[in-house]
Coordinates of C-alpha atoms and ligand atoms in Angstrom, one line a residue:
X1 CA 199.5 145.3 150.1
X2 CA 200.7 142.3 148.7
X3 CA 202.5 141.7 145.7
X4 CA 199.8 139.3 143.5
X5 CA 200.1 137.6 140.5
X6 CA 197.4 136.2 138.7
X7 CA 197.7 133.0 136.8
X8 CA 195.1 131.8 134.1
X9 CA 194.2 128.7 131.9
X10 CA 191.8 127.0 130.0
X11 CA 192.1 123.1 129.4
X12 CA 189.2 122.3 127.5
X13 CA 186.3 124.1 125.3
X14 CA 183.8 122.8 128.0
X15 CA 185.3 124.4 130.7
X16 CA 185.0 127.8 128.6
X17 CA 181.3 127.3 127.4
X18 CA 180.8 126.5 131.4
X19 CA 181.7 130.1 132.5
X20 CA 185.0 129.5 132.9
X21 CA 186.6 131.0 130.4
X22 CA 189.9 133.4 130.1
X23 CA 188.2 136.7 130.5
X24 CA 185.7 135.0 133.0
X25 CA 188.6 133.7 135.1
X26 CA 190.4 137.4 134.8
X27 CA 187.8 139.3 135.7
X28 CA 187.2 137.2 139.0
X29 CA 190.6 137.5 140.3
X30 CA 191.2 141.0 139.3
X31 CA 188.0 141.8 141.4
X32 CA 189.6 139.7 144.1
X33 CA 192.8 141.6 143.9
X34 CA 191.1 145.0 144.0
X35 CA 188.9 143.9 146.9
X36 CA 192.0 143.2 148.7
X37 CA 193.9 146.0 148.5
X38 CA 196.7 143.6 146.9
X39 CA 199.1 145.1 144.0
X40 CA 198.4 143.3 140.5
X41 CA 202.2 142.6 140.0
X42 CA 201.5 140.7 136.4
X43 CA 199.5 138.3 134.6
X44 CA 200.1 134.6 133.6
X45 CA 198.3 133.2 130.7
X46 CA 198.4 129.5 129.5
X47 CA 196.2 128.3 126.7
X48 CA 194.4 124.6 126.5
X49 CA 197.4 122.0 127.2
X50 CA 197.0 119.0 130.0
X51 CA 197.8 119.7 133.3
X52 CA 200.2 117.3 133.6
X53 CA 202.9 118.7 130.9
X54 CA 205.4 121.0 132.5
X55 CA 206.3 123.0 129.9
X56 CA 203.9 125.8 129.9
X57 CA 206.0 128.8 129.3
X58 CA 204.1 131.2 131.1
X59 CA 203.8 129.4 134.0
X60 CA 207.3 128.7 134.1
X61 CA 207.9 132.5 133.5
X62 CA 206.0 132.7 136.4
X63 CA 208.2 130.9 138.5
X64 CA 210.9 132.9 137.7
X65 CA 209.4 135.7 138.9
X66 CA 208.5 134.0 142.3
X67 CA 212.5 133.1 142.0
X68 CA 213.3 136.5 141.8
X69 CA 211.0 137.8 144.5
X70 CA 208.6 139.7 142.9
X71 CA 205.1 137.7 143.8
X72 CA 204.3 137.1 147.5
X73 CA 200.7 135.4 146.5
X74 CA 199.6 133.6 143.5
X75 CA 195.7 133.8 142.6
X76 CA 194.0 131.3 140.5
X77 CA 190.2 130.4 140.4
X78 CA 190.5 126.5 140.9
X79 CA 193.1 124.1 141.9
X80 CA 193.5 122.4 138.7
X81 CA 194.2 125.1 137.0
X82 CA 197.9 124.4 138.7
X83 CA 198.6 121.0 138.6
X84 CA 196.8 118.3 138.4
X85 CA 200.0 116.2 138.9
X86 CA 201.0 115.5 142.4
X87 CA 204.5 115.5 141.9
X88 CA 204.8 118.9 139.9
X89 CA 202.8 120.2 142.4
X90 CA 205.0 119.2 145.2
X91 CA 207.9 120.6 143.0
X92 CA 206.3 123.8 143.0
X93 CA 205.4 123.8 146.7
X94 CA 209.0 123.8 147.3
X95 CA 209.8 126.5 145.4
X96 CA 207.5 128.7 146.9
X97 CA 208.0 128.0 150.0
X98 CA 211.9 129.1 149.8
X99 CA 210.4 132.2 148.3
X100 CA 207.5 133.1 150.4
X101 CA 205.4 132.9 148.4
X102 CA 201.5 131.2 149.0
X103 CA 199.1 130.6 146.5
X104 CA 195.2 130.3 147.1
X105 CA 192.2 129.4 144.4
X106 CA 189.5 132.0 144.9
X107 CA 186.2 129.6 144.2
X108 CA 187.7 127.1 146.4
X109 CA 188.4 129.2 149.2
X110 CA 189.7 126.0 151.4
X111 CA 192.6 125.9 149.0
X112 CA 194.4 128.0 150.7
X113 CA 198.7 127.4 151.3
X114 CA 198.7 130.5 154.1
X115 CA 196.9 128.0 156.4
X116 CA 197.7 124.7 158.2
X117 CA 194.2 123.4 157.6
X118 CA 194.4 124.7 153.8
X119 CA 197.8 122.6 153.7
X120 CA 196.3 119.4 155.4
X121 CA 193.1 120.2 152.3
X122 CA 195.8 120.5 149.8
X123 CA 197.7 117.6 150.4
X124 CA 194.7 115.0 150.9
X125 CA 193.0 116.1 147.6
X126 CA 196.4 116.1 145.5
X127 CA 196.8 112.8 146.6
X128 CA 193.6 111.6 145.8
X129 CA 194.2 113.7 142.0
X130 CA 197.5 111.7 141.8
X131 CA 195.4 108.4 142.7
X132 CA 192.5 108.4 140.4
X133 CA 195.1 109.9 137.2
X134 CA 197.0 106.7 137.8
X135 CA 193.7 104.6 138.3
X136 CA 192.4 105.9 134.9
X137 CA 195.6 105.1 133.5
X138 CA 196.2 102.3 134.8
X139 CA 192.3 101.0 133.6
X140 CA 193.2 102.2 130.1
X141 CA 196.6 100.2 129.9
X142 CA 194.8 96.7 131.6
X143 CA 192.0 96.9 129.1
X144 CA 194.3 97.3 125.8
X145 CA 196.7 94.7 127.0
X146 CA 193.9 92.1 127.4
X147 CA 192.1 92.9 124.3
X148 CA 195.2 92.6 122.2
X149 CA 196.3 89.1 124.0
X150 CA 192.6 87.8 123.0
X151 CA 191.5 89.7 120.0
X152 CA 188.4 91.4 121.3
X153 CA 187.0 88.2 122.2
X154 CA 184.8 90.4 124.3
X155 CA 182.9 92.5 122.1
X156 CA 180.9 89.6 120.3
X157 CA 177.7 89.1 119.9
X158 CA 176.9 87.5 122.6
X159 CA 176.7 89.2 126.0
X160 CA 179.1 88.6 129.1
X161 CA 178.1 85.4 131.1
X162 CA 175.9 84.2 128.6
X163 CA 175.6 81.8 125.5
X164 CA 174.0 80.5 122.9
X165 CA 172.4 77.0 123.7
X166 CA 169.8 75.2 121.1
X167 CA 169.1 78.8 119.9
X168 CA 168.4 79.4 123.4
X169 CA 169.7 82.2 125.7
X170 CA 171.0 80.6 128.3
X171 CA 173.6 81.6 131.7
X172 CA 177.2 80.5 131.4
X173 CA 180.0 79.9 133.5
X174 CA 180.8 83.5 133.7
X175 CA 177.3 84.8 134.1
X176 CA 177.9 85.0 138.2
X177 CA 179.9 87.9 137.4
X178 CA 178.3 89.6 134.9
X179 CA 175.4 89.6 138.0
X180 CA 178.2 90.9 140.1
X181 CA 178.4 93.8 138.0
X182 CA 174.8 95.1 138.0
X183 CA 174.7 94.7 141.2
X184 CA 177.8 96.7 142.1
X185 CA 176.4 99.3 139.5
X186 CA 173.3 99.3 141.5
X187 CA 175.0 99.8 144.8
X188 CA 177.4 102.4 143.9
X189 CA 175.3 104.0 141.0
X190 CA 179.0 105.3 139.6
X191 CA 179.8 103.9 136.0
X192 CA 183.6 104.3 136.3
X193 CA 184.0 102.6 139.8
X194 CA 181.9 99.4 138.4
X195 CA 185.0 99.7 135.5
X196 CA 187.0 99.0 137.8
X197 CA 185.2 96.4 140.0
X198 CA 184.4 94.7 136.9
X199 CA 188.4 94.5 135.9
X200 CA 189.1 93.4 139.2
X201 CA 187.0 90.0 138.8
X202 CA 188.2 89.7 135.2
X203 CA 185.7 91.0 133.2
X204 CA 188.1 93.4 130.9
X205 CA 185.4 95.8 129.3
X206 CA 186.3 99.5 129.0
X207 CA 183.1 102.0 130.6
X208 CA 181.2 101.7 127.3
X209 CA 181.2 98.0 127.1
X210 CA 180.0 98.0 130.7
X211 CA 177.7 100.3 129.8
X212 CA 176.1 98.5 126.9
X213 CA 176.2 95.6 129.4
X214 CA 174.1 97.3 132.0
X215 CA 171.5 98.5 129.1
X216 CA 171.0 95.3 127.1
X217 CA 167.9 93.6 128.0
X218 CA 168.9 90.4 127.0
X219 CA 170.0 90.5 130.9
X220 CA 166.8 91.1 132.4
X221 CA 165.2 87.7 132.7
X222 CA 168.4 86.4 134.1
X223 CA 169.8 89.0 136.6
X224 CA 166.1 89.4 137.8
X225 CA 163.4 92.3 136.9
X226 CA 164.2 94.3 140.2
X227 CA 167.7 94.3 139.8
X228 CA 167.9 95.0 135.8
X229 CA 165.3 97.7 136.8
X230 CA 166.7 99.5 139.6
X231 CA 170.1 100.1 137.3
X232 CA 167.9 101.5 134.4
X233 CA 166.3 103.7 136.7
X234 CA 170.1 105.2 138.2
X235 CA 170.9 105.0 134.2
X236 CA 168.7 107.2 133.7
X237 CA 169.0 109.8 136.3
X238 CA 172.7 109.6 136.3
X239 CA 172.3 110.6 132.6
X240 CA 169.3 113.2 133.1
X241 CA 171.6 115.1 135.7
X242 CA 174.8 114.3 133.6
X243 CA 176.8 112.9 136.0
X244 CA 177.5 109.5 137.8
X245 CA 176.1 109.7 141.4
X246 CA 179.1 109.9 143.6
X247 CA 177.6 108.3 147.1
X248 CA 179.7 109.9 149.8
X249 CA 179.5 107.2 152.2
X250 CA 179.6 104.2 150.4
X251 CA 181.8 101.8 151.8
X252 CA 181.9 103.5 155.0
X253 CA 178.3 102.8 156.3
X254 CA 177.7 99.3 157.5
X255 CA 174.7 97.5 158.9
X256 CA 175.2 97.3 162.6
X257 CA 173.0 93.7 162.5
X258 CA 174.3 91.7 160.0
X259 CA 177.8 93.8 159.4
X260 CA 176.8 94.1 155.3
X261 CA 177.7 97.1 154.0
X262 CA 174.9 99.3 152.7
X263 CA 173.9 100.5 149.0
X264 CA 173.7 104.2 148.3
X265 CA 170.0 104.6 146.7
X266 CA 168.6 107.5 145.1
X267 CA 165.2 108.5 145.6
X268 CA 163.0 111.8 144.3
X269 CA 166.4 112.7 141.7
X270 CA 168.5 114.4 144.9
X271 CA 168.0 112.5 147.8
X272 CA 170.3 110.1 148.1
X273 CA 170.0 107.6 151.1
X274 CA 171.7 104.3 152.1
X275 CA 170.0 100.9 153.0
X276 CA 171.4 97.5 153.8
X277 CA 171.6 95.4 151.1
X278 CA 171.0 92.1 152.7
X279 CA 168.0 93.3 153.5
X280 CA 166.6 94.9 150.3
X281 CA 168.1 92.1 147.7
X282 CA 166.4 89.3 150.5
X283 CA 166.4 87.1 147.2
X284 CA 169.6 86.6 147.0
X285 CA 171.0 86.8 150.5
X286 CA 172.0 83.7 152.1
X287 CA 170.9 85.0 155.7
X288 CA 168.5 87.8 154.8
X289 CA 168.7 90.7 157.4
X290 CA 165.7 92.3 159.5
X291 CA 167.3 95.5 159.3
X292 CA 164.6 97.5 157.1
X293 CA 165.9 100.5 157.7
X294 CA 166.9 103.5 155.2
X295 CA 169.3 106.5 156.0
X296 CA 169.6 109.6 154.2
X297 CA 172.7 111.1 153.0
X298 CA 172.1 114.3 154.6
X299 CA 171.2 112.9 157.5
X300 CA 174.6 111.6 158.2
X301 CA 176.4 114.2 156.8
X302 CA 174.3 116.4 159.4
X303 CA 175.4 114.3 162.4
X304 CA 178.8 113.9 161.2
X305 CA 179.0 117.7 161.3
X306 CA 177.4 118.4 164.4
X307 CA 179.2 116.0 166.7
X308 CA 182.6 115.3 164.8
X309 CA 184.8 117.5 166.6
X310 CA 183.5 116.3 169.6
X311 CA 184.1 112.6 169.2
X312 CA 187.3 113.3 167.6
X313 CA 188.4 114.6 170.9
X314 CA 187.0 112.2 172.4
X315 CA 188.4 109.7 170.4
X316 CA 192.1 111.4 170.7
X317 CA 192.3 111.7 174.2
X318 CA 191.2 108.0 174.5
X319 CA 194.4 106.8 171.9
X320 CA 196.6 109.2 174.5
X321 CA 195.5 106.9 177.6
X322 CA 196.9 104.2 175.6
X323 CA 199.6 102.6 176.4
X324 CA 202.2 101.8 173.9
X325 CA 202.1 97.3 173.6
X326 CA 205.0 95.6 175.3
X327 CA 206.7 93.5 172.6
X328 CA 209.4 92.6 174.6
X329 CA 208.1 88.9 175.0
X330 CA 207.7 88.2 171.1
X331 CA 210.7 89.8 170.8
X332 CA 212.3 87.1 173.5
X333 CA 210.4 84.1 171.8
X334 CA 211.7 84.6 168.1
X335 CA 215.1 85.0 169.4
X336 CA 214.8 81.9 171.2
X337 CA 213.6 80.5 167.8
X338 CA 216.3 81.7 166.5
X339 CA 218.3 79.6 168.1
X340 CA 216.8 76.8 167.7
X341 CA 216.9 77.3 164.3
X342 CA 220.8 77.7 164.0
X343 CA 221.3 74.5 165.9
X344 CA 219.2 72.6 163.1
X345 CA 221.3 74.3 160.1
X346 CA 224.2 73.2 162.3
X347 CA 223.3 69.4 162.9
X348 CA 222.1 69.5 159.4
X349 CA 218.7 69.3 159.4
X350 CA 217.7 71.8 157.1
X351 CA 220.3 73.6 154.2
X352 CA 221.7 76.9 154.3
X353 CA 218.9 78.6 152.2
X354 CA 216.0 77.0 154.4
X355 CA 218.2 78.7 157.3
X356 CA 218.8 81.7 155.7
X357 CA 215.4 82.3 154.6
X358 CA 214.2 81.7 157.9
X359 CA 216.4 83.4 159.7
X360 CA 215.7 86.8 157.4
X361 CA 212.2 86.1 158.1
X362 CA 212.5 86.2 162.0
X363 CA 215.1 89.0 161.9
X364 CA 212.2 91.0 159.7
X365 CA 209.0 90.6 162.4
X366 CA 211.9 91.9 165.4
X367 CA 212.9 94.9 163.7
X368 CA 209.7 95.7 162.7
X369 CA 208.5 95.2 167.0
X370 CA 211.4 96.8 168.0
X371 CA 210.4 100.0 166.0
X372 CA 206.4 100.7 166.7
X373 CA 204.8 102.5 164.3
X374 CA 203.9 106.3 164.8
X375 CA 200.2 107.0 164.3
X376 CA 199.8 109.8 162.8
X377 CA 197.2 112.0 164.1
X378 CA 197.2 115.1 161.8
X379 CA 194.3 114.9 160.1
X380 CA 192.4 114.7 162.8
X381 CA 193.9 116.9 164.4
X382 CA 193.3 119.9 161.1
X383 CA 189.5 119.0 161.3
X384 CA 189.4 119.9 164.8
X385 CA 191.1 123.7 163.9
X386 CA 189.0 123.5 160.6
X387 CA 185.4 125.8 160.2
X388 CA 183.2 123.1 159.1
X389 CA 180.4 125.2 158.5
X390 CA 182.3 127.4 156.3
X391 CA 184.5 124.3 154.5
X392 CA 182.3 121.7 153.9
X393 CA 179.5 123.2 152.0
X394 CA 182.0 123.9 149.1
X395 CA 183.1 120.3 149.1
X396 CA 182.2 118.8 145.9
X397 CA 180.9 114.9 146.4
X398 CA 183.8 113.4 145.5
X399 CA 185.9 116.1 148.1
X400 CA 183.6 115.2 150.7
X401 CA 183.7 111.4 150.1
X402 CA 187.8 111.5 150.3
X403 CA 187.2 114.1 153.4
X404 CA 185.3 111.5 155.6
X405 CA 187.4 109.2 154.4
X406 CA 190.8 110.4 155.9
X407 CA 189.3 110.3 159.3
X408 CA 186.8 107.7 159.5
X409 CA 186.9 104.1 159.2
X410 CA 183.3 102.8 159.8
X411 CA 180.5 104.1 160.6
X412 CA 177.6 101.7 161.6
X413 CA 173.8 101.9 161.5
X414 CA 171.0 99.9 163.5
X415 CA 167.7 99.0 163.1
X416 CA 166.7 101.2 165.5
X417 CA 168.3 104.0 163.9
X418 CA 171.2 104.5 165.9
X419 CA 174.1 105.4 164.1
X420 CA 178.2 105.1 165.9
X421 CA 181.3 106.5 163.9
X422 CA 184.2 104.6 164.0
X423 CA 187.9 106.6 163.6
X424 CA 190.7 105.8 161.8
Ligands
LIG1 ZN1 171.9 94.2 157.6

């Protein structure tokens, strides 16, 4: 018979028109409340501001009813409906905690504070929230600055990487990375990740400058047919299904023959499958690779989930056996150096600020011997208590990408099919 409270909002009109609205939120957890014999203790209503501001004065009335004991659980339908800001969040957390009181999102049912694994969930995908807010921001910021210091010197006529020769189309310096960009595109099929690539080599267009980019088929005869043709295609099922393909293993899957890492594909609209790109873009590899070979998404995700736990145990035990390294040599040496390097500051061979400098630096790489670092294990170690049957499935794409990703660091494939999984 707990004591419940059940906390609402709405950000935006699209999440109303998408069944998500006030009264469809409060009749979901009021069901869940009477389903579980819990006592409906109030009601918390916040209308349509960003989950980042704090001041939202019911749920801040909330709080002061947690403060004053009267809510053991708090009920929401989906995470962000609390916080989408890490820090906030955290406040929060610690509030409730010296109050008893958990919290748990009824359609995401791994969200859940009452449990370790729910915790371990928690934390990993508030910290991803917290990343990709600052990411966006970040992107935003980087893109106004550089247009303002140039003038929009980037939105001319003429496209990225190539110029006006004779009356001629022709490539320029920059047109190496404006091929760069398709082909990231192409690999990751995800319009806001190539943003980002592309900023990271200097090309400062915002997503619908890179999108006009990708779509202008003034590229074609230069970044080749199959390439230009390939990113129409994701273009256009990205748009048909409304949403940029998130890959989940992108980045994680690499070709056990040449070491490339492979390119998420899409074939039939669903299937999503992952192919070495050295082998598939021959053209323009400098050693092409005989690995032919395609993998489907599923397929991994089905291996990963049959045998994770498993090697994870495996793979836990083994980093038990290990011994901790013996530093005590290095250790020995750079004090030796240092020394050595004394007696040069003192014959005057180098000035006090080559000594100091030096000296700081050796003094740095001891401490840092002298104090190993502490792997830590934990979430491993939650994925081993976790139900994977029952938690993954309600994964979205991105949730399961940042899932694999908190355990797994590689995760190779062969030409004869065999695939090995690599831990963090
Ligand atoms: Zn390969």
């Amino acid at each position: 018979m707990k004591r419940t409270a059940i906390y609402l909002r709405v950000s935006t009109d699209k999440q109303a028109q998408e069944g998500d609205s006030i009264p469809a939120q409060r009749d979901a957890l009021r069901k869940y409340v009477k389903e579980h014999n819990y006592i409906l203790v109030g009601e918390y209503l916040d209308d349509g501001i960003s989950g980042t501001k704090e001041d939202r004065a019911e749920f801040q009335r909330m709080m002061e009813d947690v403060k004053r004991g009267l809510i053991e659980l708090i009920l929401v339908t989906k995470l962000d409906r609390i916080h989408r800001s890490l820090r906030n969040f955290l406040n929060m957390q610690d509030t409730l905690d010296k109050y008893n009181c958990d919290w748990l999102a009824i359609w995401e049912p791994m969200y859940d504070s009452s449990t370790p694994q729910g915790r371990m969930i928690i934390n990993t995908m508030m910290n991803l929230a917290q990343f990709e807010a600052e990411q966006t921001g970040q992107r935003i910021r980087q893109v106004f600055q550089y247009k303002r210091e140039k003038g929009e010197v980037l939105s001319g006529k003429v496209p990225c990487g190539l110029k006006i020769e004779n009356k001629h189309l022709v490539a320029d310096e920059n047109f190496e990375n404006a091929k760069k960009i398709f082909e990231h595109y192409r690999e990751h099929g995800n319009l806001r990740k190539t943003v980002d690539y592309a900023i990271s080599i200097g090309v400062m267009l915002g997503s619908s400058g890179i999108k006009k980019m990708l779509k202008n088929e003034r590229y074609r005869p230069f970044v080749g047919a199959d390439l230009f043709d390939d990113v129409q295609m994701l273009f256009s099922k990205n748009i048909k299904y409304n949403t940029y393909r998130t890959y989940i293993f992108t980045g994680l899957v690499v070709c056990a023959e040449c070491g490339g890492k492979l390119g998420g594909h899409t074939r039939s609209h669903e299937l999503q499958y992952y192919r070495c790109l050295r082998h598939f873009n021959k053209g323009n590899a400098i050693s092409p690779c005989g690995n032919s070979g395609t993998i489907g998404e599923r397929v991994i995700e089905r291996y990963l989930l049959e045998h994770v736990k498993e090697m994870l145990t495996e793979y836990l035990f083994q980093k038990q056996q290990d011994k901790p390294k013996d530093n005590s040599k290095r250790i020995a040496t750079l004090q030796k150096k240092m020394g050595k390097l004394k007696d040069l500051y003192l014959n005057d061979l180098i000035n006090l600020e080559e000594y100091k400098k030096d000296k700081q630096n050796y003094e740095k790489e001891i401490a840092s011997l002298q104090t190993p670092v502490q792997r830590d294990f934990s979430a491993h170690e939650a994925v081993l208590q976790m139900n994977l049957e029952e938690f993954y499935p309600a994964l979205t794409q991105e949730q399961k990408r940042a899932f694999w990703r908190s355990i797994i660091s590689k995760i190779t494939f062969s030409k004869d099919r065999k695939i090995e999984v690599f831990f963090l």
